[in-house]
Amino acid sequence: MRDYREFLSEVLISEEQLESRISELGRQISLDFAESNRLVLICILRGGVMFLTDLMRKIEIPHAIEFMAVASYGAGARESSGQIRISHDLNTDIFDRDVILVEDIIDSGHTLHSVLEMLSTRKPRSLQVCTLLDKADRREIEVPVRYVGFTIPNKFVFGYGLDLDDFYRNLPFIGVVDEEKYLLGKNK
Ligand code: IMP
Ligand code: MG
């Protein structure tokens, strides 16, 4: 596997910036849900994992965590069709719970739209979205997002949970891919 430095065009968000923004988000969520005794964070696998584990450490009120995985049909690896299939469902009932959906990135919005639609049929008390990254210019369908870490330009990013062909999720920062260099080296 190649070293990421071969195709990293820039560090978009540093480890320090992530840590400080995620602390703010955690504090805000702790305030907003201070009266709730039924908060559950739902992480969408796999991209949201690193964000979830850092975010939950910054949330000072008791809460549960859950995981779900969805796969989108049809489209290529970098575009979503909006049609999703649940490949791993929640283990608990979210009826009457205060739910925060924790996402890595919102791009077209199709994935999130479908997930929200599906979760709302289970009648949670409240349902909010917390995304680390928002590529707002790319939105094709409107989705309500309560917490946004960073609004970013339309560039393909990786690291901090986000993958490039399944690798590099471990990097502690958000980097921008130099697509040309990445693809060139891939075909060698
Ligand atoms: P949407 O349905 O178009 O909003 O797609 C969102 C999903 O696409 C995210 O959960 C990511 O898995 C993936 N995605 C979109 N943009 C990027 C990116 O820049 N890097 C890595 N994954 C991305
Ligand atoms: Mg994802």
PDB file of C-alpha atoms and ligand atoms in Angstrom:
ATOM      1  CA  MET A   1       0.000   0.000   0.000  1.00  0.00           C
ATOM      2  CA  ARG A   2       1.344   3.379  -0.941  1.00  0.00           C
ATOM      3  CA  ASP A   3       2.307   6.079   1.480  1.00  0.00           C
ATOM      4  CA  TYR A   4      -0.401   8.735   1.545  1.00  0.00           C
ATOM      5  CA  ARG A   5       2.192  11.485   1.042  1.00  0.00           C
ATOM      6  CA  GLU A   6       2.415  10.425  -2.594  1.00  0.00           C
ATOM      7  CA  PHE A   7      -1.024  11.807  -3.315  1.00  0.00           C
ATOM      8  CA  LEU A   8      -1.862  14.186  -0.466  1.00  0.00           C
ATOM      9  CA  SER A   9      -2.392  17.573  -2.034  1.00  0.00           C
ATOM     10  CA  GLU A  10      -3.028  19.423   1.225  1.00  0.00           C
ATOM     11  CA  VAL A  11      -4.052  18.952   4.819  1.00  0.00           C
ATOM     12  CA  LEU A  12      -7.476  20.561   4.859  1.00  0.00           C
ATOM     13  CA  ILE A  13      -8.190  20.172   8.586  1.00  0.00           C
ATOM     14  CA  SER A  14      -5.420  19.452  11.068  1.00  0.00           C
ATOM     15  CA  GLU A  15      -5.582  17.198  14.101  1.00  0.00           C
ATOM     16  CA  GLU A  16      -5.623  20.268  16.362  1.00  0.00           C
ATOM     17  CA  GLN A  17      -8.473  21.891  14.454  1.00  0.00           C
ATOM     18  CA  LEU A  18     -10.485  18.661  14.619  1.00  0.00           C
ATOM     19  CA  GLU A  19      -9.935  18.324  18.321  1.00  0.00           C
ATOM     20  CA  SER A  20     -10.964  21.869  19.101  1.00  0.00           C
ATOM     21  CA  ARG A  21     -14.075  21.862  16.910  1.00  0.00           C
ATOM     22  CA  ILE A  22     -15.187  18.456  18.199  1.00  0.00           C
ATOM     23  CA  SER A  23     -14.825  19.730  21.773  1.00  0.00           C
ATOM     24  CA  GLU A  24     -17.173  22.590  20.891  1.00  0.00           C
ATOM     25  CA  LEU A  25     -19.689  20.209  19.336  1.00  0.00           C
ATOM     26  CA  GLY A  26     -19.568  17.976  22.412  1.00  0.00           C
ATOM     27  CA  ARG A  27     -20.141  20.918  24.695  1.00  0.00           C
ATOM     28  CA  GLN A  28     -23.058  22.156  22.605  1.00  0.00           C
ATOM     29  CA  ILE A  29     -24.691  18.718  22.526  1.00  0.00           C
ATOM     30  CA  SER A  30     -24.228  18.399  26.309  1.00  0.00           C
ATOM     31  CA  LEU A  31     -26.068  21.701  26.788  1.00  0.00           C
ATOM     32  CA  ASP A  32     -28.815  20.990  24.267  1.00  0.00           C
ATOM     33  CA  PHE A  33     -29.597  17.566  25.721  1.00  0.00           C
ATOM     34  CA  ALA A  34     -28.920  18.315  29.389  1.00  0.00           C
ATOM     35  CA  GLU A  35     -32.526  17.530  30.253  1.00  0.00           C
ATOM     36  CA  SER A  36     -32.670  14.322  28.281  1.00  0.00           C
ATOM     37  CA  ASN A  37     -32.092  11.015  29.961  1.00  0.00           C
ATOM     38  CA  ARG A  38     -32.516   9.038  26.789  1.00  0.00           C
ATOM     39  CA  LEU A  39     -29.869  10.279  24.382  1.00  0.00           C
ATOM     40  CA  VAL A  40     -28.451   7.815  21.884  1.00  0.00           C
ATOM     41  CA  LEU A  41     -25.770   8.524  19.303  1.00  0.00           C
ATOM     42  CA  ILE A  42     -26.064   6.457  16.167  1.00  0.00           C
ATOM     43  CA  CYS A  43     -22.890   6.080  14.173  1.00  0.00           C
ATOM     44  CA  ILE A  44     -23.048   5.207  10.532  1.00  0.00           C
ATOM     45  CA  LEU A  45     -20.282   2.758   9.765  1.00  0.00           C
ATOM     46  CA  ARG A  46     -17.599   2.931   8.796  1.00  0.00           C
ATOM     47  CA  GLY A  47     -16.658   6.531   8.066  1.00  0.00           C
ATOM     48  CA  GLY A  48     -18.175   7.971  11.232  1.00  0.00           C
ATOM     49  CA  VAL A  49     -16.304   5.782  13.712  1.00  0.00           C
ATOM     50  CA  MET A  50     -13.389   8.030  14.544  1.00  0.00           C
ATOM     51  CA  PHE A  51     -15.638  11.045  14.843  1.00  0.00           C
ATOM     52  CA  LEU A  52     -18.029   9.187  17.140  1.00  0.00           C
ATOM     53  CA  THR A  53     -15.336   8.001  19.527  1.00  0.00           C
ATOM     54  CA  ASP A  54     -13.809  11.468  19.813  1.00  0.00           C
ATOM     55  CA  LEU A  55     -17.166  13.228  20.027  1.00  0.00           C
ATOM     56  CA  MET A  56     -18.571  10.983  22.751  1.00  0.00           C
ATOM     57  CA  ARG A  57     -15.550  11.723  24.955  1.00  0.00           C
ATOM     58  CA  LYS A  58     -16.505  15.391  24.771  1.00  0.00           C
ATOM     59  CA  ILE A  59     -20.153  14.826  25.662  1.00  0.00           C
ATOM     60  CA  GLU A  60     -20.559  15.250  29.383  1.00  0.00           C
ATOM     61  CA  ILE A  61     -24.029  13.798  29.800  1.00  0.00           C
ATOM     62  CA  PRO A  62     -24.960  10.098  29.939  1.00  0.00           C
ATOM     63  CA  HIS A  63     -25.754   8.601  26.556  1.00  0.00           C
ATOM     64  CA  ALA A  64     -25.835   5.321  24.695  1.00  0.00           C
ATOM     65  CA  ILE A  65     -24.229   4.499  21.364  1.00  0.00           C
ATOM     66  CA  GLU A  66     -25.437   2.377  18.479  1.00  0.00           C
ATOM     67  CA  PHE A  67     -24.101   1.452  15.087  1.00  0.00           C
ATOM     68  CA  MET A  68     -25.636   0.908  11.737  1.00  0.00           C
ATOM     69  CA  ALA A  69     -24.236   0.255   8.301  1.00  0.00           C
ATOM     70  CA  VAL A  70     -25.845   1.040   5.003  1.00  0.00           C
ATOM     71  CA  ALA A  71     -24.836   0.224   1.477  1.00  0.00           C
ATOM     72  CA  SER A  72     -25.971   2.253  -1.483  1.00  0.00           C
ATOM     73  CA  TYR A  73     -27.063   0.572  -4.645  1.00  0.00           C
ATOM     74  CA  GLY A  74     -25.909   1.072  -8.147  1.00  0.00           C
ATOM     75  CA  ALA A  75     -23.648   4.081  -8.252  1.00  0.00           C
ATOM     76  CA  GLY A  76     -19.863   4.140  -8.294  1.00  0.00           C
ATOM     77  CA  ALA A  77     -17.785   4.252  -5.147  1.00  0.00           C
ATOM     78  CA  ARG A  78     -17.743   8.053  -5.040  1.00  0.00           C
ATOM     79  CA  GLU A  79     -21.331   8.802  -5.812  1.00  0.00           C
ATOM     80  CA  SER A  80     -24.426   7.680  -4.064  1.00  0.00           C
ATOM     81  CA  SER A  81     -27.679   6.771  -5.724  1.00  0.00           C
ATOM     82  CA  GLY A  82     -29.848   7.426  -2.717  1.00  0.00           C
ATOM     83  CA  GLN A  83     -31.193   3.921  -2.710  1.00  0.00           C
ATOM     84  CA  ILE A  84     -29.877   2.273   0.380  1.00  0.00           C
ATOM     85  CA  ARG A  85     -29.914  -1.124   1.943  1.00  0.00           C
ATOM     86  CA  ILE A  86     -29.318  -1.637   5.667  1.00  0.00           C
ATOM     87  CA  SER A  87     -26.450  -4.063   5.978  1.00  0.00           C
ATOM     88  CA  HIS A  88     -26.265  -3.803   9.766  1.00  0.00           C
ATOM     89  CA  ASP A  89     -29.255  -2.625  11.725  1.00  0.00           C
ATOM     90  CA  LEU A  90     -29.447  -1.165  15.235  1.00  0.00           C
ATOM     91  CA  ASN A  91     -29.509  -3.520  18.194  1.00  0.00           C
ATOM     92  CA  THR A  92     -31.949  -1.455  20.232  1.00  0.00           C
ATOM     93  CA  ASP A  93     -35.299   0.146  19.738  1.00  0.00           C
ATOM     94  CA  ILE A  94     -35.113   3.926  19.308  1.00  0.00           C
ATOM     95  CA  PHE A  95     -38.782   4.505  20.076  1.00  0.00           C
ATOM     96  CA  ASP A  96     -39.101   7.626  22.286  1.00  0.00           C
ATOM     97  CA  ARG A  97     -35.322   8.165  22.369  1.00  0.00           C
ATOM     98  CA  ASP A  98     -33.445  11.372  21.590  1.00  0.00           C
ATOM     99  CA  VAL A  99     -31.373  10.328  18.611  1.00  0.00           C
ATOM    100  CA  ILE A 100     -28.356  12.034  17.124  1.00  0.00           C
ATOM    101  CA  LEU A 101     -27.134  10.532  13.894  1.00  0.00           C
ATOM    102  CA  VAL A 102     -23.360  10.875  13.665  1.00  0.00           C
ATOM    103  CA  GLU A 103     -22.033  11.113  10.111  1.00  0.00           C
ATOM    104  CA  ASP A 104     -18.630  11.631   8.593  1.00  0.00           C
ATOM    105  CA  ILE A 105     -19.643  13.695   5.594  1.00  0.00           C
ATOM    106  CA  ILE A 106     -22.718  14.851   3.732  1.00  0.00           C
ATOM    107  CA  ASP A 107     -22.281  15.137   0.010  1.00  0.00           C
ATOM    108  CA  SER A 108     -25.395  14.891  -2.204  1.00  0.00           C
ATOM    109  CA  GLY A 109     -27.500  14.187   0.888  1.00  0.00           C
ATOM    110  CA  HIS A 110     -29.146  11.101  -0.599  1.00  0.00           C
ATOM    111  CA  THR A 111     -27.706   8.623   1.904  1.00  0.00           C
ATOM    112  CA  LEU A 112     -28.698  10.717   4.873  1.00  0.00           C
ATOM    113  CA  HIS A 113     -32.135  11.453   3.486  1.00  0.00           C
ATOM    114  CA  SER A 114     -32.911   7.748   3.181  1.00  0.00           C
ATOM    115  CA  VAL A 115     -31.513   6.927   6.609  1.00  0.00           C
ATOM    116  CA  LEU A 116     -33.547   9.691   8.257  1.00  0.00           C
ATOM    117  CA  GLU A 117     -36.686   8.560   6.533  1.00  0.00           C
ATOM    118  CA  MET A 118     -36.167   5.004   7.690  1.00  0.00           C
ATOM    119  CA  LEU A 119     -35.306   5.949  11.291  1.00  0.00           C
ATOM    120  CA  SER A 120     -38.244   8.300  11.666  1.00  0.00           C
ATOM    121  CA  THR A 121     -40.675   5.453  11.051  1.00  0.00           C
ATOM    122  CA  ARG A 122     -39.444   4.016  14.370  1.00  0.00           C
ATOM    123  CA  LYS A 123     -40.815   7.069  16.188  1.00  0.00           C
ATOM    124  CA  PRO A 124     -37.864   8.456  18.135  1.00  0.00           C
ATOM    125  CA  ARG A 125     -38.711  11.367  20.449  1.00  0.00           C
ATOM    126  CA  SER A 126     -36.307  13.537  18.476  1.00  0.00           C
ATOM    127  CA  LEU A 127     -33.946  12.946  15.567  1.00  0.00           C
ATOM    128  CA  GLN A 128     -31.004  15.224  14.782  1.00  0.00           C
ATOM    129  CA  VAL A 129     -27.940  15.016  12.585  1.00  0.00           C
ATOM    130  CA  CYS A 130     -24.366  15.773  13.572  1.00  0.00           C
ATOM    131  CA  THR A 131     -21.927  15.661  10.677  1.00  0.00           C
ATOM    132  CA  LEU A 132     -18.226  16.321  10.839  1.00  0.00           C
ATOM    133  CA  LEU A 133     -18.009  17.582   7.268  1.00  0.00           C
ATOM    134  CA  ASP A 134     -20.501  19.201   4.969  1.00  0.00           C
ATOM    135  CA  LYS A 135     -19.909  19.607   1.233  1.00  0.00           C
ATOM    136  CA  ALA A 136     -22.786  22.046   1.084  1.00  0.00           C
ATOM    137  CA  ASP A 137     -22.365  22.956  -2.599  1.00  0.00           C
ATOM    138  CA  ARG A 138     -22.940  19.367  -3.616  1.00  0.00           C
ATOM    139  CA  ARG A 139     -26.348  18.994  -2.031  1.00  0.00           C
ATOM    140  CA  GLU A 140     -28.994  17.506  -4.314  1.00  0.00           C
ATOM    141  CA  ILE A 141     -31.618  16.891  -1.688  1.00  0.00           C
ATOM    142  CA  GLU A 142     -32.293  18.988   1.370  1.00  0.00           C
ATOM    143  CA  VAL A 143     -31.578  17.389   4.730  1.00  0.00           C
ATOM    144  CA  PRO A 144     -31.942  18.989   8.154  1.00  0.00           C
ATOM    145  CA  VAL A 145     -28.552  19.134   9.857  1.00  0.00           C
ATOM    146  CA  ARG A 146     -28.347  20.485  13.390  1.00  0.00           C
ATOM    147  CA  TYR A 147     -24.587  20.224  13.992  1.00  0.00           C
ATOM    148  CA  VAL A 148     -21.846  20.730  11.407  1.00  0.00           C
ATOM    149  CA  GLY A 149     -18.148  20.458  12.196  1.00  0.00           C
ATOM    150  CA  PHE A 150     -16.766  22.063   9.055  1.00  0.00           C
ATOM    151  CA  THR A 151     -18.233  23.168   5.755  1.00  0.00           C
ATOM    152  CA  ILE A 152     -15.747  22.150   3.089  1.00  0.00           C
ATOM    153  CA  PRO A 153     -15.273  22.777  -0.642  1.00  0.00           C
ATOM    154  CA  ASN A 154     -16.076  20.202  -3.252  1.00  0.00           C
ATOM    155  CA  LYS A 155     -12.876  18.189  -3.087  1.00  0.00           C
ATOM    156  CA  PHE A 156     -12.407  14.506  -2.373  1.00  0.00           C
ATOM    157  CA  VAL A 157     -11.081  14.134   1.153  1.00  0.00           C
ATOM    158  CA  PHE A 158      -9.685  11.259   3.187  1.00  0.00           C
ATOM    159  CA  GLY A 159      -8.394  10.441   6.655  1.00  0.00           C
ATOM    160  CA  TYR A 160      -9.999  10.664  10.098  1.00  0.00           C
ATOM    161  CA  GLY A 161     -12.426   7.853   9.295  1.00  0.00           C
ATOM    162  CA  LEU A 162     -12.896   8.648   5.614  1.00  0.00           C
ATOM    163  CA  ASP A 163     -11.390   6.191   3.204  1.00  0.00           C
ATOM    164  CA  LEU A 164      -9.725   6.107  -0.147  1.00  0.00           C
ATOM    165  CA  ASP A 165     -10.643   2.713  -1.559  1.00  0.00           C
ATOM    166  CA  ASP A 166     -10.999   1.408   2.004  1.00  0.00           C
ATOM    167  CA  PHE A 167      -7.601   2.532   3.282  1.00  0.00           C
ATOM    168  CA  TYR A 168      -6.139   5.540   5.094  1.00  0.00           C
ATOM    169  CA  ARG A 169      -9.015   5.897   7.563  1.00  0.00           C
ATOM    170  CA  ASN A 170      -6.463   5.928  10.373  1.00  0.00           C
ATOM    171  CA  LEU A 171      -4.879   9.276   9.481  1.00  0.00           C
ATOM    172  CA  PRO A 172      -5.528  11.781  12.277  1.00  0.00           C
ATOM    173  CA  PHE A 173      -6.275  14.703   9.907  1.00  0.00           C
ATOM    174  CA  ILE A 174      -8.517  15.412   6.919  1.00  0.00           C
ATOM    175  CA  GLY A 175      -6.520  15.533   3.707  1.00  0.00           C
ATOM    176  CA  VAL A 176      -7.371  16.395   0.122  1.00  0.00           C
ATOM    177  CA  VAL A 177      -6.513  13.835  -2.533  1.00  0.00           C
ATOM    178  CA  ASP A 178      -4.527  14.813  -5.583  1.00  0.00           C
ATOM    179  CA  GLU A 179      -6.703  12.682  -7.853  1.00  0.00           C
ATOM    180  CA  GLU A 180      -4.252  12.673 -10.734  1.00  0.00           C
ATOM    181  CA  LYS A 181      -1.367  11.407  -8.643  1.00  0.00           C
ATOM    182  CA  TYR A 182      -3.593   8.926  -6.848  1.00  0.00           C
ATOM    183  CA  LEU A 183      -4.950   7.392 -10.050  1.00  0.00           C
ATOM    184  CA  LEU A 184      -1.591   7.360 -11.798  1.00  0.00           C
ATOM    185  CA  GLY A 185       0.079   5.408  -9.020  1.00  0.00           C
ATOM    186  CA  LYS A 186      -2.870   3.046  -8.756  1.00  0.00           C
ATOM    187  CA  ASN A 187      -2.515   1.816 -12.308  1.00  0.00           C
ATOM    188  CA  LYS A 188       1.173   1.106 -12.022  1.00  0.00           C
TER     189      LYS A 188
HETATM  190  P1  IMP B   1     -24.168  11.308  -0.157  1.00  0.00           P
HETATM  191  O1  IMP B   1     -25.266  10.307  -0.147  1.00  0.00           O
HETATM  192  O2  IMP B   1     -23.852  11.770  -1.553  1.00  0.00           O
HETATM  193  O3  IMP B   1     -24.380  12.469   0.775  1.00  0.00           O
HETATM  194  O4  IMP B   1     -22.871  10.520   0.239  1.00  0.00           O
HETATM  195  C1  IMP B   1     -22.321  10.514   1.482  1.00  0.00           C
HETATM  196  C2  IMP B   1     -21.283   9.407   1.589  1.00  0.00           C
HETATM  197  O5  IMP B   1     -20.377   9.460   0.458  1.00  0.00           O
HETATM  198  C3  IMP B   1     -20.433   9.599   2.797  1.00  0.00           C
HETATM  199  O6  IMP B   1     -20.981   8.944   3.915  1.00  0.00           O
HETATM  200  C4  IMP B   1     -19.111   9.024   2.356  1.00  0.00           C
HETATM  201  O7  IMP B   1     -19.090   7.633   2.591  1.00  0.00           O
HETATM  202  C5  IMP B   1     -19.045   9.254   0.876  1.00  0.00           C
HETATM  203  N1  IMP B   1     -18.244  10.451   0.527  1.00  0.00           N
HETATM  204  C6  IMP B   1     -18.696  11.593  -0.036  1.00  0.00           C
HETATM  205  N2  IMP B   1     -17.692  12.470  -0.225  1.00  0.00           N
HETATM  206  C7  IMP B   1     -16.573  11.866   0.227  1.00  0.00           C
HETATM  207  C8  IMP B   1     -15.185  12.280   0.299  1.00  0.00           C
HETATM  208  O8  IMP B   1     -14.768  13.389  -0.078  1.00  0.00           O
HETATM  209  N3  IMP B   1     -14.341  11.369   0.847  1.00  0.00           N
HETATM  210  C9  IMP B   1     -14.734  10.149   1.300  1.00  0.00           C
HETATM  211  N4  IMP B   1     -16.009   9.722   1.251  1.00  0.00           N
HETATM  212  C10 IMP B   1     -16.918  10.569   0.712  1.00  0.00           C
HETATM  213 MG    MG B   2     -20.070   7.131   4.922  1.00  0.00          MG
END
